[in-house]
Amino acid sequence: MNKQLDLEQVLRKSWYRLRLSVRSPSRVPTWDAIVLTAASPEQAALYQWQLKRAVRMGRISDSTVTLAVPDPDGHRIGSGAATLNAILALANYYNNSQVANGGNDGSYMPSESAETEVSASMIDFLKKQHILLLHAGGDSKRVPWANPMGKVFLPLPYLAADDPDGPVPLLFDHILAISSCARQAYKNEGGLFIMTGDVLPCFDASSMVLPEDTACIITVPITLDIASNHGVIVASKTGNSDESFSVNPVANLLQKPSVQELNNHHAILDDGRTLLDTGIIAVRGKAWEDLVTLSCLSQPLISQLLNTRKEARL
């Protein structure tokens, strides 16, 4: 019961911050852009409608740029390449709009033919932006009927009783609330915050501290039986830690490992648990600048993946 109350408290606190950031982004900073990846142009069009809805309902500030970016030609290219493609699409949007000069139409979905040379000044502009990226193009094997609309936009009536006359919250709305607290960790330095669109990670991101000039994966300890169905992070033994968190270099990434594999890769912690790959990645400083530059030069790589029908995953 106490755990449930803690989760409710974290989520309510996150919703409170989200509302403040939408109403007064000058006081409580919000994201400069929110980007969703999609599996196809048709799915991206649905996502675009949902993004407009979120702005109308006060879930997203009207100063925030919103994009729905499909995988090129509707072919899967993997979450890694989709990240590069999404950042490139955002750069192209800024290149072809007045956003860099302070304007915004509230939403944007790039056309498949949108391909513009990105200038050095645009790269310099983009590296100063605070971007929330949600990977939402994956298929649902457990809930296949949700694939056309996207799992991220499924109703999730948690805390719905707090506003009985309002619409039922979506998973997307709760993710926006949680991510709004993570914005503070970047302060005035640009960066990227990546989340997945099929999971609601209930944690208090308002106290999150990010290492400088690097990319990091947010993890949480889990039991070995749960780890067998998920990705696992193997952390290096070197690093820094205190009572609330630790920062360690990533030594390896395992996919749905057996207990034997966990043992072989020294992935089991002293308490018998292991570290879950949550899909939450934070990039800031020099690492963000390098990622922006790579993304703006990524068109040949993406074209090669399309030609070979391969994927590049995070």
XYZ file of N, CA and C in Angstrom, residues 9-128:
360
model
N 2.036 9.742 -5.385
C 2.641 11.011 -5.004
C 3.613 11.498 -6.072
N 4.432 10.585 -6.600
C 5.382 10.955 -7.648
C 4.650 11.437 -8.885
N 3.596 10.714 -9.278
C 2.872 11.069 -10.491
C 2.110 12.383 -10.319
N 1.513 12.583 -9.153
C 0.810 13.855 -8.918
C 1.780 15.031 -8.936
N 2.945 14.846 -8.341
C 3.966 15.892 -8.355
C 4.393 16.197 -9.790
N 4.522 15.161 -10.600
C 4.930 15.340 -11.993
C 3.858 16.082 -12.784
N 2.594 15.736 -12.555
C 1.502 16.438 -13.226
C 1.464 17.916 -12.830
N 1.739 18.185 -11.578
C 1.754 19.571 -11.102
C 2.834 20.368 -11.829
N 4.003 19.753 -11.973
C 5.089 20.452 -12.675
C 4.759 20.621 -14.160
N 4.134 19.596 -14.756
C 3.761 19.706 -16.169
C 2.827 20.890 -16.383
N 1.818 21.018 -15.549
C 0.859 22.122 -15.701
C 1.552 23.469 -15.535
N 2.473 23.567 -14.575
C 3.203 24.820 -14.380
C 4.059 25.154 -15.601
N 4.710 24.129 -16.170
C 5.599 24.381 -17.307
C 4.820 24.806 -18.543
N 3.589 24.327 -18.673
C 2.761 24.723 -19.816
C 2.223 26.134 -19.626
N 1.800 26.433 -18.400
C 1.215 27.753 -18.132
C 2.263 28.854 -18.095
N 3.436 28.533 -17.564
C 4.459 29.565 -17.414
C 5.843 29.001 -17.719
N 6.140 28.742 -19.007
C 7.450 28.155 -19.357
C 8.627 29.055 -19.019
N 8.384 30.348 -18.818
C 9.483 31.233 -18.433
C 9.894 30.998 -16.985
N 8.953 30.564 -16.161
C 9.246 30.260 -14.747
C 9.682 28.819 -14.562
N 8.967 27.905 -15.201
C 9.274 26.472 -15.111
C 9.581 25.997 -16.528
N 10.860 25.904 -16.886
C 11.242 25.595 -18.273
C 10.620 24.296 -18.772
N 10.205 24.324 -20.030
C 9.646 23.143 -20.675
C 10.521 22.753 -21.860
N 10.119 21.717 -22.586
C 10.894 21.257 -23.729
C 10.737 22.221 -24.898
N 11.833 22.453 -25.614
C 11.759 23.282 -26.814
C 11.090 22.535 -27.958
N 11.239 21.221 -27.963
C 10.616 20.398 -29.005
C 10.298 19.024 -28.441
N 9.175 18.468 -28.895
C 8.782 17.099 -28.559
C 8.615 16.350 -29.867
N 9.372 15.256 -30.027
C 9.398 14.513 -31.284
C 8.982 13.070 -31.020
N 8.070 12.557 -31.831
C 7.650 11.164 -31.761
C 8.065 10.452 -33.037
N 8.641 9.260 -32.895
C 8.909 8.446 -34.072
C 7.692 7.563 -34.331
N 7.463 7.255 -35.599
C 6.316 6.442 -35.998
C 6.771 5.401 -37.016
N 5.962 4.345 -37.161
C 6.343 3.250 -38.048
C 6.060 3.555 -39.505
N 5.108 4.449 -39.773
C 4.693 4.719 -41.147
C 4.152 6.130 -41.249
N 4.037 6.670 -42.450
C 3.426 7.995 -42.617
C 1.992 8.046 -42.100
N 1.248 6.945 -42.272
C -0.139 6.913 -41.795
C -0.200 7.002 -40.273
N 0.685 6.266 -39.599
C 0.721 6.333 -38.147
C 1.188 7.710 -37.693
N 2.145 8.290 -38.403
C 2.634 9.624 -38.059
C 1.522 10.659 -38.171
N 0.629 10.501 -39.149
C -0.483 11.436 -39.301
C -1.413 11.363 -38.086
N -1.653 10.157 -37.572
C -2.454 10.011 -36.357
C -1.746 10.650 -35.161
N -0.446 10.449 -35.093
C 0.335 11.040 -34.003
C 0.282 12.564 -34.070
N 0.313 13.098 -35.283
C 0.253 14.546 -35.440
C -1.056 15.093 -34.863
N -2.141 14.381 -35.138
C -3.444 14.799 -34.599
C -3.422 14.767 -33.073
N -2.817 13.723 -32.500
C -2.738 13.603 -31.045
C -1.869 14.704 -30.436
N -0.810 15.082 -31.128
C 0.050 16.162 -30.639
C -0.703 17.485 -30.628
N -1.489 17.734 -31.669
C -2.304 18.946 -31.697
C -3.312 18.932 -30.555
N -3.885 17.756 -30.310
C -4.835 17.613 -29.201
C -4.169 17.931 -27.871
N -2.945 17.437 -27.680
C -2.225 17.674 -26.425
C -1.964 19.162 -26.209
N -1.674 19.889 -27.296
C -1.477 21.339 -27.184
C -2.783 22.016 -26.801
N -3.890 21.616 -27.462
C -5.196 22.215 -27.165
C -5.610 21.974 -25.725
N -5.272 20.805 -25.190
C -5.697 20.445 -23.839
C -4.748 20.954 -22.761
N -3.694 21.647 -23.144
C -2.779 22.181 -22.153
C -1.779 21.182 -21.626
N -1.534 20.107 -22.372
C -0.519 19.125 -21.990
C 0.857 19.537 -22.507
N 0.862 20.303 -23.603
C 2.095 20.766 -24.231
C 1.981 22.268 -24.440
N 3.042 22.989 -24.128
C 3.043 24.439 -24.303
C 2.956 24.790 -25.786
N 2.251 25.887 -26.091
C 2.159 26.291 -27.493
C 3.471 26.868 -28.013
N 4.460 27.025 -27.126
C 5.791 27.461 -27.563
C 6.679 26.283 -27.953
N 6.200 25.064 -27.709
C 6.979 23.858 -27.989
C 6.706 23.362 -29.406
N 7.757 23.100 -30.153
C 7.625 22.509 -31.479
C 7.288 21.027 -31.324
N 6.322 20.527 -32.105
C 5.962 19.112 -32.047
C 6.089 18.492 -33.424
N 6.702 17.322 -33.481
C 6.889 16.614 -34.746
C 6.537 15.145 -34.599
N 5.952 14.575 -35.646
C 5.773 13.141 -35.764
C 6.592 12.699 -36.966
N 7.571 11.848 -36.747
C 8.547 11.506 -37.796
C 8.460 10.017 -38.119
N 7.954 9.660 -39.304
C 7.893 8.244 -39.677
C 9.242 7.716 -40.116
N 9.438 6.405 -39.964
C 10.609 5.773 -40.565
C 10.557 6.015 -42.069
N 11.684 6.293 -42.713
C 11.689 6.620 -44.142
C 11.050 5.523 -44.987
N 10.151 5.923 -45.876
C 9.470 5.001 -46.800
C 8.682 3.926 -46.061
N 8.429 4.125 -44.765
C 7.678 3.140 -43.997
C 8.449 1.883 -43.672
N 9.783 1.890 -43.868
C 10.618 0.723 -43.582
C 11.299 0.902 -42.222
N 11.299 -0.142 -41.421
C 11.916 -0.094 -40.108
C 13.420 0.085 -40.239
N 13.986 1.036 -39.488
C 15.432 1.273 -39.546
C 16.079 1.120 -38.171
N 15.292 0.755 -37.147
C 15.847 0.573 -35.807
C 15.827 1.860 -35.007
N 15.828 1.728 -33.695
C 15.703 2.899 -32.816
C 16.910 3.829 -32.908
N 18.098 3.265 -33.183
C 19.281 4.118 -33.312
C 19.200 5.008 -34.534
N 18.907 4.399 -35.685
C 18.769 5.182 -36.906
C 17.546 6.089 -36.846
N 16.482 5.626 -36.181
C 15.288 6.464 -36.036
C 15.591 7.708 -35.210
N 16.497 7.577 -34.252
C 16.916 8.744 -33.467
C 17.630 9.754 -34.360
N 18.572 9.275 -35.170
C 19.277 10.172 -36.094
C 18.293 10.811 -37.065
N 17.365 10.018 -37.595
C 16.386 10.518 -38.553
C 15.475 11.572 -37.934
N 15.103 11.371 -36.666
C 14.228 12.326 -35.982
C 14.934 13.657 -35.746
N 16.192 13.596 -35.345
C 16.949 14.836 -35.124
C 17.170 15.557 -36.443
N 17.450 14.797 -37.506
C 17.611 15.395 -38.832
C 16.309 16.055 -39.282
N 15.175 15.401 -39.031
C 13.878 15.976 -39.394
C 13.629 17.273 -38.624
N 14.034 17.292 -37.355
C 13.873 18.508 -36.560
C 14.746 19.625 -37.113
N 15.984 19.292 -37.496
C 16.874 20.296 -38.083
C 16.296 20.837 -39.386
N 15.733 19.952 -40.213
C 15.117 20.387 -41.466
C 13.909 21.281 -41.208
N 13.146 20.932 -40.155
C 11.994 21.771 -39.805
C 12.445 23.172 -39.421
N 13.434 23.251 -38.537
C 13.951 24.558 -38.134
C 14.505 25.320 -39.341
N 15.146 24.588 -40.246
C 15.705 25.216 -41.437
C 14.630 25.850 -42.314
N 13.450 25.223 -42.341
C 12.396 25.645 -43.258
C 11.276 26.418 -42.562
N 11.530 26.943 -41.376
C 10.490 27.656 -40.637
C 11.076 28.891 -39.986
N 10.226 29.560 -39.240
C 10.658 30.748 -38.515
C 10.917 30.437 -37.049
N 10.963 29.142 -36.687
C 11.120 28.778 -35.275
C 12.415 29.305 -34.703
N 13.476 29.243 -35.497
C 14.772 29.714 -35.004
C 14.719 31.194 -34.666
N 13.726 31.887 -35.240
C 13.567 33.314 -34.957
C 12.414 33.587 -34.005
N 11.877 32.515 -33.405
C 10.865 32.700 -32.373
C 9.458 32.308 -32.755
N 9.222 31.801 -33.984
C 7.872 31.431 -34.391
C 7.644 29.940 -34.271
N 6.346 29.534 -34.234
C 6.001 28.123 -34.132
C 4.535 27.950 -34.464
N 4.214 26.960 -35.323
C 2.823 26.724 -35.664
C 2.196 25.649 -34.799
N 2.955 25.107 -33.824
C 2.391 24.160 -32.874
C 2.603 22.714 -33.223
N 2.722 22.370 -34.507
C 2.947 20.977 -34.867
C 3.530 20.901 -36.267
N 4.135 19.762 -36.550
C 4.755 19.586 -37.864
C 5.023 18.112 -38.096
N 4.703 17.615 -39.278
C 5.086 16.271 -39.688
C 5.832 16.387 -40.997
N 7.131 16.036 -41.041
C 7.904 16.216 -42.262
C 7.412 15.315 -43.380
N 7.469 15.797 -44.589
C 7.135 14.964 -45.732
C 8.295 14.033 -46.017
N 8.004 12.947 -46.730
C 9.054 11.966 -47.010
C 10.148 12.565 -47.889
N 9.808 13.614 -48.644
C 10.786 14.211 -49.540
C 11.561 15.346 -48.903
N 11.242 15.636 -47.621
C 11.905 16.762 -46.951
C 13.364 16.421 -46.698
N 14.234 17.026 -47.456
C 15.668 16.766 -47.293
C 16.400 18.050 -47.661
N 16.965 18.700 -46.671
C 17.599 19.986 -46.885
C 18.999 19.948 -46.298
N 19.924 20.633 -46.927
C 21.270 20.721 -46.376
C 21.225 21.536 -45.092
N 21.776 20.978 -44.040
C 21.745 21.628 -42.732
C 23.034 22.423 -42.546
N 22.903 23.697 -42.265
C 24.066 24.569 -42.143
C 24.718 24.432 -40.780
N 25.947 24.921 -40.689
C 26.676 24.910 -39.414
C 25.970 25.770 -38.380
N 25.380 26.888 -38.818
C 24.674 27.755 -37.876
C 23.430 27.075 -37.322
N 22.769 26.231 -38.152
C 21.610 25.498 -37.672
C 22.022 24.427 -36.670
N 23.147 23.771 -36.918
C 23.665 22.797 -35.958
C 23.962 23.484 -34.629
N 24.554 24.671 -34.703
C 24.852 25.434 -33.489
C 23.571 25.808 -32.756
N 22.521 26.144 -33.513
C 21.229 26.469 -32.900
C 20.615 25.239 -32.242
N 20.642 24.101 -32.950
C 19.971 22.903 -32.470
C 20.621 22.345 -31.208
N 21.944 22.480 -31.089
C 22.627 21.919 -29.924
C 22.280 22.662 -28.639
N 21.648 23.827 -28.769
C 21.231 24.595 -27.590
C 19.791 24.288 -27.177
